[in-house]
mmCIF file of C-alpha atoms and ligand atoms in Angstrom:
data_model
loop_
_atom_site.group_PDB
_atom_site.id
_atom_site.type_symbol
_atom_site.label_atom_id
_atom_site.label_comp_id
_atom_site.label_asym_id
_atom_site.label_seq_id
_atom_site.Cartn_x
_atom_site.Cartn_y
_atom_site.Cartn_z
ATOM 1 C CA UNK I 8 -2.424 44.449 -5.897
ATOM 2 C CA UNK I 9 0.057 41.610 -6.036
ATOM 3 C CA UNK I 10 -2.472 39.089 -5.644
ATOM 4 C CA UNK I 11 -1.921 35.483 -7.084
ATOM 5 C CA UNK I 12 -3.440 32.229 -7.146
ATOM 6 C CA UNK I 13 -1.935 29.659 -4.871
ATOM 7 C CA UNK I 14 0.473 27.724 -6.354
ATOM 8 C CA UNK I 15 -0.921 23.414 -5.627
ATOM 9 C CA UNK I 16 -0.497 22.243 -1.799
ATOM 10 C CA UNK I 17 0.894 26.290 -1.635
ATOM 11 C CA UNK I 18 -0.791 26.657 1.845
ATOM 12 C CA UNK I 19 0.224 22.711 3.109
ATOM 13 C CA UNK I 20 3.781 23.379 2.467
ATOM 14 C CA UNK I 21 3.104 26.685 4.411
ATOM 15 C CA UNK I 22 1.738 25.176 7.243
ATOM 16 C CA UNK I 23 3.749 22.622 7.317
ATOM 17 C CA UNK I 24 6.616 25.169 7.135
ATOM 18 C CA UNK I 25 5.474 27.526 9.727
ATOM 19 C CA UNK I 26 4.896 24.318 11.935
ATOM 20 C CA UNK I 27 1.412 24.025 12.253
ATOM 21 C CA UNK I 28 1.096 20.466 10.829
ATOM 22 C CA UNK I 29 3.680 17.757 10.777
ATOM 23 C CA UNK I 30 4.391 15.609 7.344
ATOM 24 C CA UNK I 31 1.792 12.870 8.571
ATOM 25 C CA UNK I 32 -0.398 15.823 8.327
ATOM 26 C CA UNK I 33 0.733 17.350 4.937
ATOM 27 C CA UNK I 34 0.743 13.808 3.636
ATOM 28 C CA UNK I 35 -3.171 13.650 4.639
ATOM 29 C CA UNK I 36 -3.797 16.444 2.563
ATOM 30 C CA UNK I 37 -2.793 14.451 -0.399
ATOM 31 C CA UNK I 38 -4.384 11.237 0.809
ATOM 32 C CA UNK I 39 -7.579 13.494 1.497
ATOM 33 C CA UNK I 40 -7.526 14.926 -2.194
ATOM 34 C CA UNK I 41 -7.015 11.504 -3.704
ATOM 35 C CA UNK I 42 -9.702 9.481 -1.706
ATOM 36 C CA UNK I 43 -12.233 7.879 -3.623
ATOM 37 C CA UNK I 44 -14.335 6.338 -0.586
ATOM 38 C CA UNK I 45 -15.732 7.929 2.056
ATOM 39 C CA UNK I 46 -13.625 5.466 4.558
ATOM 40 C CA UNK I 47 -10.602 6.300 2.600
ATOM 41 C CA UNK I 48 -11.461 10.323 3.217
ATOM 42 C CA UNK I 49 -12.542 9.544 6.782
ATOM 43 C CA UNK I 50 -8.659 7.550 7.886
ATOM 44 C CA UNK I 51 -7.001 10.332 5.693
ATOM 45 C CA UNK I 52 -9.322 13.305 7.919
ATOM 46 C CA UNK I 53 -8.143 11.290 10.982
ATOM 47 C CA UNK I 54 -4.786 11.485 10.157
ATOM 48 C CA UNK I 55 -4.827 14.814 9.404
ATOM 49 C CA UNK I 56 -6.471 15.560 12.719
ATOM 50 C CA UNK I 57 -2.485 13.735 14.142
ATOM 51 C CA UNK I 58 -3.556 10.371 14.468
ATOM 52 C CA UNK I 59 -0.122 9.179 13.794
ATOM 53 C CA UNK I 60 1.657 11.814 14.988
ATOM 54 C CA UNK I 61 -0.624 11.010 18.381
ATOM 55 C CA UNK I 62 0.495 7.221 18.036
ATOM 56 C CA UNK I 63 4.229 8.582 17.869
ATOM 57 C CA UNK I 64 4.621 10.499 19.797
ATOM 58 C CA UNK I 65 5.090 8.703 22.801
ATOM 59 C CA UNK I 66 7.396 6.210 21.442
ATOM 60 C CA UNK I 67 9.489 9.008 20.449
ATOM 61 C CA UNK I 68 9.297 10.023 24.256
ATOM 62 C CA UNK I 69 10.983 6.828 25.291
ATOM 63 C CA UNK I 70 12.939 7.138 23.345
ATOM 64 C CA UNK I 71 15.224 10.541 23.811
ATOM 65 C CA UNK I 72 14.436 9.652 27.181
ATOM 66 C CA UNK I 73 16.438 6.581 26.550
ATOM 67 C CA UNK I 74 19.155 8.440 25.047
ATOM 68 C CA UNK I 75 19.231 10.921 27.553
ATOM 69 C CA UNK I 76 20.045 8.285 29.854
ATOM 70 C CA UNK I 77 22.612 6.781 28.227
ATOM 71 C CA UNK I 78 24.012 10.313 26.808
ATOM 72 C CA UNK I 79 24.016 11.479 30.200
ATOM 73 C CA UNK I 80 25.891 8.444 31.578
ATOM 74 C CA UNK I 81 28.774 9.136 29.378
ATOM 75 C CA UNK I 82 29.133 12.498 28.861
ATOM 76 C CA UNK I 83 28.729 13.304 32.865
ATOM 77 C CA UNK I 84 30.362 10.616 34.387
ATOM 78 C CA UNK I 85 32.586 12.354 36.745
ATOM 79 C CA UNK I 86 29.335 14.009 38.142
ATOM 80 C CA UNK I 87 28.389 11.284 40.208
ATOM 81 C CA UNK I 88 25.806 9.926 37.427
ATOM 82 C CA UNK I 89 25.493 6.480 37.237
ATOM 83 C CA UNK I 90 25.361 4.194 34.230
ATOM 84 C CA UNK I 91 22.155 2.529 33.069
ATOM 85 C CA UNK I 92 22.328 -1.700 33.994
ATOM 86 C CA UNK I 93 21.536 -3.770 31.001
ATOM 87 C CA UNK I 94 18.743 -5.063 32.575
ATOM 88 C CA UNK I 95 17.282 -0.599 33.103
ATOM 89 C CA UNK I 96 18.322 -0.769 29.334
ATOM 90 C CA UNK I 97 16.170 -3.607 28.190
ATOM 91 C CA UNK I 98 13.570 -2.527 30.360
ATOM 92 C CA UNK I 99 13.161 0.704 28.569
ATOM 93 C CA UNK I 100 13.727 -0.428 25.355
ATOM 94 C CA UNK I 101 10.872 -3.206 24.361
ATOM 95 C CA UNK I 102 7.748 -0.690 24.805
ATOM 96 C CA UNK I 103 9.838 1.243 22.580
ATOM 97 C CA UNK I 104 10.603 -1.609 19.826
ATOM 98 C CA UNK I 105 6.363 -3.256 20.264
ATOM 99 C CA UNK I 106 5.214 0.655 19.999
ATOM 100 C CA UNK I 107 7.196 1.036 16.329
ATOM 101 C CA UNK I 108 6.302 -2.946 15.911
ATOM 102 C CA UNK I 109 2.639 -2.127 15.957
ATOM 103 C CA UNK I 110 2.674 0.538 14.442
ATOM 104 C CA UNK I 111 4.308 -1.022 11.180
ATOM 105 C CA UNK I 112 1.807 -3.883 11.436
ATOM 106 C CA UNK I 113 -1.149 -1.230 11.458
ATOM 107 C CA UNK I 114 0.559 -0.482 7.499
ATOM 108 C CA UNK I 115 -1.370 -4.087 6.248
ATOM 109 C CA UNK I 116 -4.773 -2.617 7.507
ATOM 110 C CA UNK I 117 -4.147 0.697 6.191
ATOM 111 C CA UNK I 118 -2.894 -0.457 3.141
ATOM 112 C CA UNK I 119 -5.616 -2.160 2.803
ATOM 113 C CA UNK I 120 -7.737 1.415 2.857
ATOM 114 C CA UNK I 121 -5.466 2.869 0.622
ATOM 115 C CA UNK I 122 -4.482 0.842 -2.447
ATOM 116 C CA UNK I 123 -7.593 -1.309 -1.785
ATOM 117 C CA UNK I 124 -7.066 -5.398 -3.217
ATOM 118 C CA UNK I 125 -7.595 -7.080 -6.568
ATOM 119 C CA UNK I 126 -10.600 -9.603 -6.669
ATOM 120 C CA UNK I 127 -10.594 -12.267 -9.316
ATOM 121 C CA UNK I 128 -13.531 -13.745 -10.140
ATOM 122 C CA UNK I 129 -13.423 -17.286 -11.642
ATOM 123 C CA UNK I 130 -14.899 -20.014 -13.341
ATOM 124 C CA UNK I 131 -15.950 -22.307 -16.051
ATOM 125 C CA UNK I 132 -18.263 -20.617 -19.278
ATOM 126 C CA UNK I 133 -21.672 -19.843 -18.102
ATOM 127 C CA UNK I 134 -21.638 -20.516 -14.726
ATOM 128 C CA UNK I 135 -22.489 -16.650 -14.090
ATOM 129 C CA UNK I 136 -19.347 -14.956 -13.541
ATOM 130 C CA UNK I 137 -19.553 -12.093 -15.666
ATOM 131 C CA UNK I 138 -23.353 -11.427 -14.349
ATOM 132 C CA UNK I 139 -21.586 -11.721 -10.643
ATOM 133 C CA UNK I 140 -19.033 -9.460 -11.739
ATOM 134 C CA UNK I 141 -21.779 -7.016 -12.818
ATOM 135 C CA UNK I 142 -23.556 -7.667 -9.513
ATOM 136 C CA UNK I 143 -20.954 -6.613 -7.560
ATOM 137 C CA UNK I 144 -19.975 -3.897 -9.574
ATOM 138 C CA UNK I 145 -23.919 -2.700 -9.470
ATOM 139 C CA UNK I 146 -23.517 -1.755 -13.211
ATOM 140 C CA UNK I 147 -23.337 -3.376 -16.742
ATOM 141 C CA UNK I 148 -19.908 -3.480 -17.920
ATOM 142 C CA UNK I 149 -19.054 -7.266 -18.465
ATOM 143 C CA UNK I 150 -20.700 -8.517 -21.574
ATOM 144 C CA UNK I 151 -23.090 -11.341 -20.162
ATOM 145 C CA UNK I 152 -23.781 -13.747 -23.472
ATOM 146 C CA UNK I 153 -25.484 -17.180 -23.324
ATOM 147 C CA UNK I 154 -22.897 -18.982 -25.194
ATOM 148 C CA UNK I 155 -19.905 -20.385 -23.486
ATOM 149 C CA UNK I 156 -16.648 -19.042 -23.431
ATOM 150 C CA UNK I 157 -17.578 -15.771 -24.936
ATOM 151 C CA UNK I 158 -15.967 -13.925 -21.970
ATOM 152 C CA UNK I 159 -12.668 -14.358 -23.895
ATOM 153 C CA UNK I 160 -10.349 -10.825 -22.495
ATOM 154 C CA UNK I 161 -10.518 -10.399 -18.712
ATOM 155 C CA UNK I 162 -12.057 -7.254 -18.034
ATOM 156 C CA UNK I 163 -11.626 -5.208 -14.675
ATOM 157 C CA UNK I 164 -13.576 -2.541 -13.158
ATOM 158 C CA UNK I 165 -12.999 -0.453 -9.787
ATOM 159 C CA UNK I 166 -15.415 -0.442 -6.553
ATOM 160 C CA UNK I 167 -15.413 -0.488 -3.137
ATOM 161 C CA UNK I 168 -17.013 -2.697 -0.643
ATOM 162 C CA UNK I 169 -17.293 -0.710 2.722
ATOM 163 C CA UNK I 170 -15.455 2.117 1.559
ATOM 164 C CA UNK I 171 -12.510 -0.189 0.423
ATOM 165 C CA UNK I 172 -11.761 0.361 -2.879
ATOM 166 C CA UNK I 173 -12.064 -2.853 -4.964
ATOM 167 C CA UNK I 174 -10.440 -3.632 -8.751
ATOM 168 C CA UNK I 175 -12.551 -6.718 -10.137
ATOM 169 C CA UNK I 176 -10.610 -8.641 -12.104
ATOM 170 C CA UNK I 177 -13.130 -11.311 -14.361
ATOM 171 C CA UNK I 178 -11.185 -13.880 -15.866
ATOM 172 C CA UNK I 179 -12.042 -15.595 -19.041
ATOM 173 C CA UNK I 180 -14.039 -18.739 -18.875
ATOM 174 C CA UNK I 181 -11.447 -21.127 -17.791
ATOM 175 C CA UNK I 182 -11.760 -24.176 -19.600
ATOM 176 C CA UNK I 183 -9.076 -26.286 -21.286
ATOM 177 C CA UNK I 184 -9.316 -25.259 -24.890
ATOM 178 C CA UNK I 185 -7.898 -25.902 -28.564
ATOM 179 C CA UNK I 186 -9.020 -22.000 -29.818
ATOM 180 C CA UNK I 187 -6.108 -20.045 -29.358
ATOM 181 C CA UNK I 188 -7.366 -16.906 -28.846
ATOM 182 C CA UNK I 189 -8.921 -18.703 -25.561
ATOM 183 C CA UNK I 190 -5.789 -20.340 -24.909
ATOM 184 C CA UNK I 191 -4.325 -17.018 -24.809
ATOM 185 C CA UNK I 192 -7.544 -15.537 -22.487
ATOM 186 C CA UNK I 193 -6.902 -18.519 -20.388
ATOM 187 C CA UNK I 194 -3.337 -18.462 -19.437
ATOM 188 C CA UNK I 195 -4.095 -14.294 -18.865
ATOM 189 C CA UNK I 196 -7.109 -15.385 -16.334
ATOM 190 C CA UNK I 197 -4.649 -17.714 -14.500
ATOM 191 C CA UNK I 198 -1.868 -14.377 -14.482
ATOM 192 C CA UNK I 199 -4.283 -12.450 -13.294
ATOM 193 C CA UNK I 200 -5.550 -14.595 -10.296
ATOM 194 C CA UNK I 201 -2.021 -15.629 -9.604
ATOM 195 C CA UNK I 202 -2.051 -11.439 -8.785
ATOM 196 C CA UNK I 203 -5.024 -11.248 -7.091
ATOM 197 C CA UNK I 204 -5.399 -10.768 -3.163
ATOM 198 C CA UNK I 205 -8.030 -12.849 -3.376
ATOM 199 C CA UNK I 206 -10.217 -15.419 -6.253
ATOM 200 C CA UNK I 207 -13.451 -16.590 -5.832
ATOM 201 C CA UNK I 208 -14.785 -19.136 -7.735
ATOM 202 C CA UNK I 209 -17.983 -19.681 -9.246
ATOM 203 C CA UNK I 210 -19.456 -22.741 -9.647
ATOM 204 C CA UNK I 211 -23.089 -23.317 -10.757
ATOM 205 C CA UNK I 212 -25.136 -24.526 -8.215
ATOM 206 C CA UNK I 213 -28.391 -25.366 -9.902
ATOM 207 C CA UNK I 214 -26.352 -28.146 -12.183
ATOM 208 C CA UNK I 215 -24.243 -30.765 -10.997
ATOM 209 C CA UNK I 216 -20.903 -30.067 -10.150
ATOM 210 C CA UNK I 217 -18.503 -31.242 -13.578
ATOM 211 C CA UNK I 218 -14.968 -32.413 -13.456
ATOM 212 C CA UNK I 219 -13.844 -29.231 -14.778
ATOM 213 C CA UNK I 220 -15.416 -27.591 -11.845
ATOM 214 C CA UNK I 221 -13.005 -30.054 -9.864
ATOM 215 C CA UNK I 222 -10.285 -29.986 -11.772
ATOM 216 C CA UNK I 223 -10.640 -25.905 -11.677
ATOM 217 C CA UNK I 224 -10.990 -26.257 -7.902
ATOM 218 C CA UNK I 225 -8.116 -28.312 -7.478
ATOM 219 C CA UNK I 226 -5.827 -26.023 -9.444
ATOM 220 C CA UNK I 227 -6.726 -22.806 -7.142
ATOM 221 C CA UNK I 228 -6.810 -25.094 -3.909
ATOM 222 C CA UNK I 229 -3.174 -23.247 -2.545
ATOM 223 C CA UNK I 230 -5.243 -19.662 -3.322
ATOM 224 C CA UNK I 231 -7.685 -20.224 -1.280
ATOM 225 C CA UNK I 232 -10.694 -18.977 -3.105
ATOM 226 C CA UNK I 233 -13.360 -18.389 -1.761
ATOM 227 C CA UNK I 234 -16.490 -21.029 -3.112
ATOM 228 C CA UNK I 235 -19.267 -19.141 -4.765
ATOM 229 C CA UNK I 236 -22.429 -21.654 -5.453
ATOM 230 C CA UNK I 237 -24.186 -18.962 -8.339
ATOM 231 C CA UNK I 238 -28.299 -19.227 -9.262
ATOM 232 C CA UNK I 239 -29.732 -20.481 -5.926
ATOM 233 C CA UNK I 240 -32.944 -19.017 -7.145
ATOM 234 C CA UNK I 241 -32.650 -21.986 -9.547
ATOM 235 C CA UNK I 242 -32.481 -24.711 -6.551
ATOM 236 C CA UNK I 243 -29.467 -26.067 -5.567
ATOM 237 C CA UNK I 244 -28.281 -29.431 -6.095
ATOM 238 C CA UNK I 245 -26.532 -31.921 -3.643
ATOM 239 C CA UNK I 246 -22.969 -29.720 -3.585
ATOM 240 C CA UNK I 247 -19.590 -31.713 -3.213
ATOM 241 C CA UNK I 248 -18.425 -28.623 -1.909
ATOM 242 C CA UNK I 249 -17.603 -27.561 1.353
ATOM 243 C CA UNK I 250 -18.345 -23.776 2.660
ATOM 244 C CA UNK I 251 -20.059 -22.706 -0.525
ATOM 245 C CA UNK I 252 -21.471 -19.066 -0.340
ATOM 246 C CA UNK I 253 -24.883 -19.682 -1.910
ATOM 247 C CA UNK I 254 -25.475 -16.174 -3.793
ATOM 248 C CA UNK I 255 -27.672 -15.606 -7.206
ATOM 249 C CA UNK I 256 -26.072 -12.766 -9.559
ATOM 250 C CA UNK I 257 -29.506 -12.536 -11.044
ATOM 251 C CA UNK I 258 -31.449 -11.647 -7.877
ATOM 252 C CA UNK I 259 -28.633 -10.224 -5.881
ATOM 253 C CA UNK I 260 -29.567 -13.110 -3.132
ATOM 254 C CA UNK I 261 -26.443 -13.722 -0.552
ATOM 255 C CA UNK I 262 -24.242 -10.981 -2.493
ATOM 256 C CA UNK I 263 -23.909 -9.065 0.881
ATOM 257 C CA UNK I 264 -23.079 -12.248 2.529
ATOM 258 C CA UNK I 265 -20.697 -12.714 -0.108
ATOM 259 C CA UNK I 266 -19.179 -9.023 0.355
ATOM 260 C CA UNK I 267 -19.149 -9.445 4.312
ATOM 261 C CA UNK I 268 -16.953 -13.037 3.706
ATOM 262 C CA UNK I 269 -14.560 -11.204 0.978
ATOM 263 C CA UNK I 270 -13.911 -8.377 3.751
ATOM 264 C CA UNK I 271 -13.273 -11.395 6.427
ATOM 265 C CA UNK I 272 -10.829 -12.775 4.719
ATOM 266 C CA UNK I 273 -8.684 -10.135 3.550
ATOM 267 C CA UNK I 274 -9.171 -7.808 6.837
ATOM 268 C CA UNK I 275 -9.703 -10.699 9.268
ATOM 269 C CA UNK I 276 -9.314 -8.038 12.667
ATOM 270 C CA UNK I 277 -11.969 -6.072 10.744
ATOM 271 C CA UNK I 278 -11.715 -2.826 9.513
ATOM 272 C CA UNK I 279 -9.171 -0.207 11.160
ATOM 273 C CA UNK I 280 -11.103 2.062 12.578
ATOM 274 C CA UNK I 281 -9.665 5.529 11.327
ATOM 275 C CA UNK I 282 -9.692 6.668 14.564
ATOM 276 C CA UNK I 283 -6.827 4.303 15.534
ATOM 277 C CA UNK I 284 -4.157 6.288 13.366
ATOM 278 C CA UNK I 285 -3.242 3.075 11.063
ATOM 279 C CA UNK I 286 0.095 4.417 8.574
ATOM 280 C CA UNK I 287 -1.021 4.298 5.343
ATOM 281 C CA UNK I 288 2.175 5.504 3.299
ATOM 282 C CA UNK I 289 4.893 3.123 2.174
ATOM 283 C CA UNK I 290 7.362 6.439 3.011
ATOM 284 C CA UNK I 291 6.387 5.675 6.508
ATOM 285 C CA UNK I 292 6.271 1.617 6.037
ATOM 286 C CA UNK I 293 9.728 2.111 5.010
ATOM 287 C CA UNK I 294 11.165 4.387 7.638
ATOM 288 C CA UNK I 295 9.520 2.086 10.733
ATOM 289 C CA UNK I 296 10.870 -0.780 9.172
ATOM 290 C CA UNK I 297 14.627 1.115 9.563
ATOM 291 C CA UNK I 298 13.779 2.356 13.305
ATOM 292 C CA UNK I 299 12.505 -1.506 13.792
ATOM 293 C CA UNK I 300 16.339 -2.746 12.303
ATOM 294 C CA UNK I 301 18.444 0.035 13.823
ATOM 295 C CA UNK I 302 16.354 -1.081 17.462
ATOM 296 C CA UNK I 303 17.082 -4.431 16.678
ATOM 297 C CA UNK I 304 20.465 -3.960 16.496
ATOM 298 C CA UNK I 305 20.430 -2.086 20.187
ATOM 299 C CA UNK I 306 18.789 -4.637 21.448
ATOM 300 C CA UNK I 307 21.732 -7.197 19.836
ATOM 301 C CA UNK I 308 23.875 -4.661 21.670
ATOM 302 C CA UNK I 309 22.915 -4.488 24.743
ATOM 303 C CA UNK I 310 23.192 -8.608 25.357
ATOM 304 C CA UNK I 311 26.916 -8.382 23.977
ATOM 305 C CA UNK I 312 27.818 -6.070 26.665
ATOM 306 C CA UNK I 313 28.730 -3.278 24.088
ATOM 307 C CA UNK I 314 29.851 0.117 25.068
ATOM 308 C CA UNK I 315 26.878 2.741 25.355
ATOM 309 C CA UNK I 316 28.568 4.468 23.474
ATOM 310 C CA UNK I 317 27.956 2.375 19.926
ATOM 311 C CA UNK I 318 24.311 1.930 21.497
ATOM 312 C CA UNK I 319 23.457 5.236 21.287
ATOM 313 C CA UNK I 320 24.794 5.088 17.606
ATOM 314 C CA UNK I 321 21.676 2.242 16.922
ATOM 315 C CA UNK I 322 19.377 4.383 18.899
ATOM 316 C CA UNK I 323 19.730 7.312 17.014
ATOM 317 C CA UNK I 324 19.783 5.693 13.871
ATOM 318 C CA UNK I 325 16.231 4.076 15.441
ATOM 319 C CA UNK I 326 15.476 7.986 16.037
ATOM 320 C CA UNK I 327 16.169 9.575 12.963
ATOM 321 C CA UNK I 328 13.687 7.444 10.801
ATOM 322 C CA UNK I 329 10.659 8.483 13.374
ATOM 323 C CA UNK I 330 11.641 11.985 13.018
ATOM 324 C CA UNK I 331 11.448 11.757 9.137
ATOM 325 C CA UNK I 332 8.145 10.196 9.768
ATOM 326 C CA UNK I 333 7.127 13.346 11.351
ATOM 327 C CA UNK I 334 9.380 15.276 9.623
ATOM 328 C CA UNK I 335 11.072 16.730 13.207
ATOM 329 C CA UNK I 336 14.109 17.846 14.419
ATOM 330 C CA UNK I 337 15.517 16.800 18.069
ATOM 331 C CA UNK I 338 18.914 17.797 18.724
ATOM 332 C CA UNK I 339 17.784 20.283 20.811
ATOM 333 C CA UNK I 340 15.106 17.669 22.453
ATOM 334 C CA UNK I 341 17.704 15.998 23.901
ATOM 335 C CA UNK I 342 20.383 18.105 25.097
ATOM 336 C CA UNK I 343 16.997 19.778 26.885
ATOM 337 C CA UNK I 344 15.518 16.719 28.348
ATOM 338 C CA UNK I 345 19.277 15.760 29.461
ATOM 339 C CA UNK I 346 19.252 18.646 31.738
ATOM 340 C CA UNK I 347 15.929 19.045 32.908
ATOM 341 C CA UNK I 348 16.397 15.077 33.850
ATOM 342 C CA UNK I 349 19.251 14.969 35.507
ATOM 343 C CA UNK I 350 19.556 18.275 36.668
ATOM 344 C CA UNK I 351 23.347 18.559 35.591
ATOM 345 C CA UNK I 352 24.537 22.669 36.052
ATOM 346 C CA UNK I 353 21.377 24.253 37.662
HETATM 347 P P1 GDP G 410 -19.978 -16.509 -17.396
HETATM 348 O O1 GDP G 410 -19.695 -17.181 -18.692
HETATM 349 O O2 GDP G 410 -19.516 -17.361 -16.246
HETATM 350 O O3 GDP G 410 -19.434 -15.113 -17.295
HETATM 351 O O4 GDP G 410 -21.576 -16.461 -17.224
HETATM 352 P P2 GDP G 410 -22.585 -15.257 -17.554
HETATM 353 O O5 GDP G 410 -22.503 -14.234 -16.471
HETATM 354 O O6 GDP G 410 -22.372 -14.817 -18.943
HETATM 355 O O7 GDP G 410 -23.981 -15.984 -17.350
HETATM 356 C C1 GDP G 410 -24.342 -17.116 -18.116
HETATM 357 C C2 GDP G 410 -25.839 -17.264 -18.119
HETATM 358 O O8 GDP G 410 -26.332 -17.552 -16.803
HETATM 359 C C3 GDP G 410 -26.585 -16.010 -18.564
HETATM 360 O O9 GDP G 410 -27.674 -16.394 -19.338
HETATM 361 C C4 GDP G 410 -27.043 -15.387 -17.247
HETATM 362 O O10 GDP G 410 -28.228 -14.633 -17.424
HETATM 363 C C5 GDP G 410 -27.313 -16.611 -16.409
HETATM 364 N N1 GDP G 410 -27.173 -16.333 -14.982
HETATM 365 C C6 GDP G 410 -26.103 -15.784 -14.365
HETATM 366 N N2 GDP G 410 -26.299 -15.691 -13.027
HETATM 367 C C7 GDP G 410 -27.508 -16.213 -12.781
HETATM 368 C C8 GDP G 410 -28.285 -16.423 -11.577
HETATM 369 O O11 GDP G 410 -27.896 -16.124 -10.454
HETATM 370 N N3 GDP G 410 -29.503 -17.015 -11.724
HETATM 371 C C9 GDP G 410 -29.987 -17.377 -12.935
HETATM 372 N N4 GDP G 410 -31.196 -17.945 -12.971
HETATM 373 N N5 GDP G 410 -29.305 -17.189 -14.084
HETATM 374 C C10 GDP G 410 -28.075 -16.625 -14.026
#
């Protein structure tokens, strides 16, 4: 009698209510429903285990201990408490301000697992980026013709390499043309690498290396790409290129070099490993960025000599942010941790 279904995330919001999880936690929950990789599902278990909460944590420590300090310093001055130097200050404050600091940086990595990257692949016609594409997509979804400059509409497909998800981008073959339809395909490929983390392109490495390939190479020089030699099995010519990835799309030769070198370069301290506790949300990007400002601005403070009491207004606006991270509440924290510190009252 009076039984219902749960309403969606009924029993999250529950816990979360009731205080058994935190919002890092809650927000795993989500992050575990919507992973598509088993890394992605792995970082989201970890943080629902408290891996950020753990990371935290202690920075929130230092800092109502901070504030405690400087709380207790005003409000109890007659009672023989003395105020913090500058110097006590400063001390206390830069483990806080590298703690949130790394913690923000940890957001590129974890990004990294959670929206995954956009990999263009380009080229002129027929060197073999639409069988590439396929290759590294392990299925048949780009039409692979034997006429040039067929691959006219950029088509884009999702995988992952090492659990990171992956959005393929092939571009038309790039070529300067009169047809306006590729005209139109070309200036789209050159869009779409301008928004790609990362290009590679293709050259063909059992013909000689043409102007265009040059000219194409020239263009996408301040990208980066990455320099794909395609159809070693064919023999490779004498390359002009430097650091070419041999690879062939038709054997699958060199494509997990290839997939090693792609992860390199856009994760070049390797993978987070989940157990870390890397943020992942741009709700928490956001909010360390404010604790980083509002700590900033103490820091500012404290060299101009300015009264504790406007410090403590940064400091808590460098608290509040954490504790929306989290989604706690501290006023009672403090006033606690100002007693059993200093004593003050028995
Ligand atoms: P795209 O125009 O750059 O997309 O090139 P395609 O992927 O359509 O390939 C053009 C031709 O090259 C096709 O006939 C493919 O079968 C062939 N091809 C592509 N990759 C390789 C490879 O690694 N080795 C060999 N031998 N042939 C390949």
């Amino acid at each position: 009698i009076g039984a219902r279904l749960a309403e969606p995330c009924e029993f999250t919001l529950r816990a979360y209510i009731n205080g058994r999880i935190d919002l890092t936690q809650a927000e795993a929950v989500r992050d575990l429903i919507d992973a598509t990789t088993l890394y992605q599902a792995r970082v989201a278990a970890q943080q629902l285990e408290g891996s950020v909460s753990r990371r935290i944590r202690p920075i929130k420590e230092q800092m109502l201990e901070l504030i405690a300090l400087l709380e207790a310093g005003i409000d109890f001055a007659e009672d023989d408490i003395s105020v913090a130097s500058s110097d006590e200050i400063l001390r206390r404050l830069e483990p806080i301000r590298s703690g949130v600091r790394d913690l923000l940086q940890s957001f590129e990595a974890g990004k990294l697992v959670h929206q995954g990257f956009t990999l263009a692949v380009a080229g002129r016609p027929n060197v073999g980026k639409s069988s590439l594409f396929n290759r590294l997509l392990e299925q048949d979804r780009a039409i692979v013709t034997e006429i040039p400059g067929t691959t006219r509409d950029l088509v884009s497909e999702a995988t992952s390499i090492e659990g990171i998800p992956v959005k393929l981008v092939d571009t038309a073959g790039i070529r300067e043309s009169k047809d306006l339809v590729e005209t139109l395909g070309i200036e789209r490929s050159y869009q779409a690498m301008a928004d790609a983390d990362l290009t590679l392109l293709v050259v063909d490495l059992s013909r000689d290396i043409t102007n265009e390939d040059k000219l194409l190479f020239e263009k996408l020089q301040d990208r980066k790409p990455i320099l794909v030699g395609n159809k070693c099995d064919l023999g490779r010519r004498n390359c002009d290129f430097k650091d070419l990835l041999p690879v062939s799309a038709l054997t699958g030769e060199g494509v997990l070099c290839l997939q090693e070198a792609i992860l390199r370069r856009l994760a070049p301290d390797g993978l987070v490993r989940p157990e870390s506790g890397s943020i992942t949300s741009i709700r928490h990007q956001a909010l360390l960025r404010d604790s980083l400002g509002a700590l900033d601005n103490t820091r500012k403070a404290v060299e101009f000599q300015i009264p504790h009491e406007m410090l403590l207004l940064d400091l808590y606006a460098a608290l509040r942010p954490i504790d929306a991270v989290t989604g706690a509440t501290t006023a009672d924290d403090i006033l606690n941790r100002i007693f059993s510190t200093f004593c003050i009252g028995k």
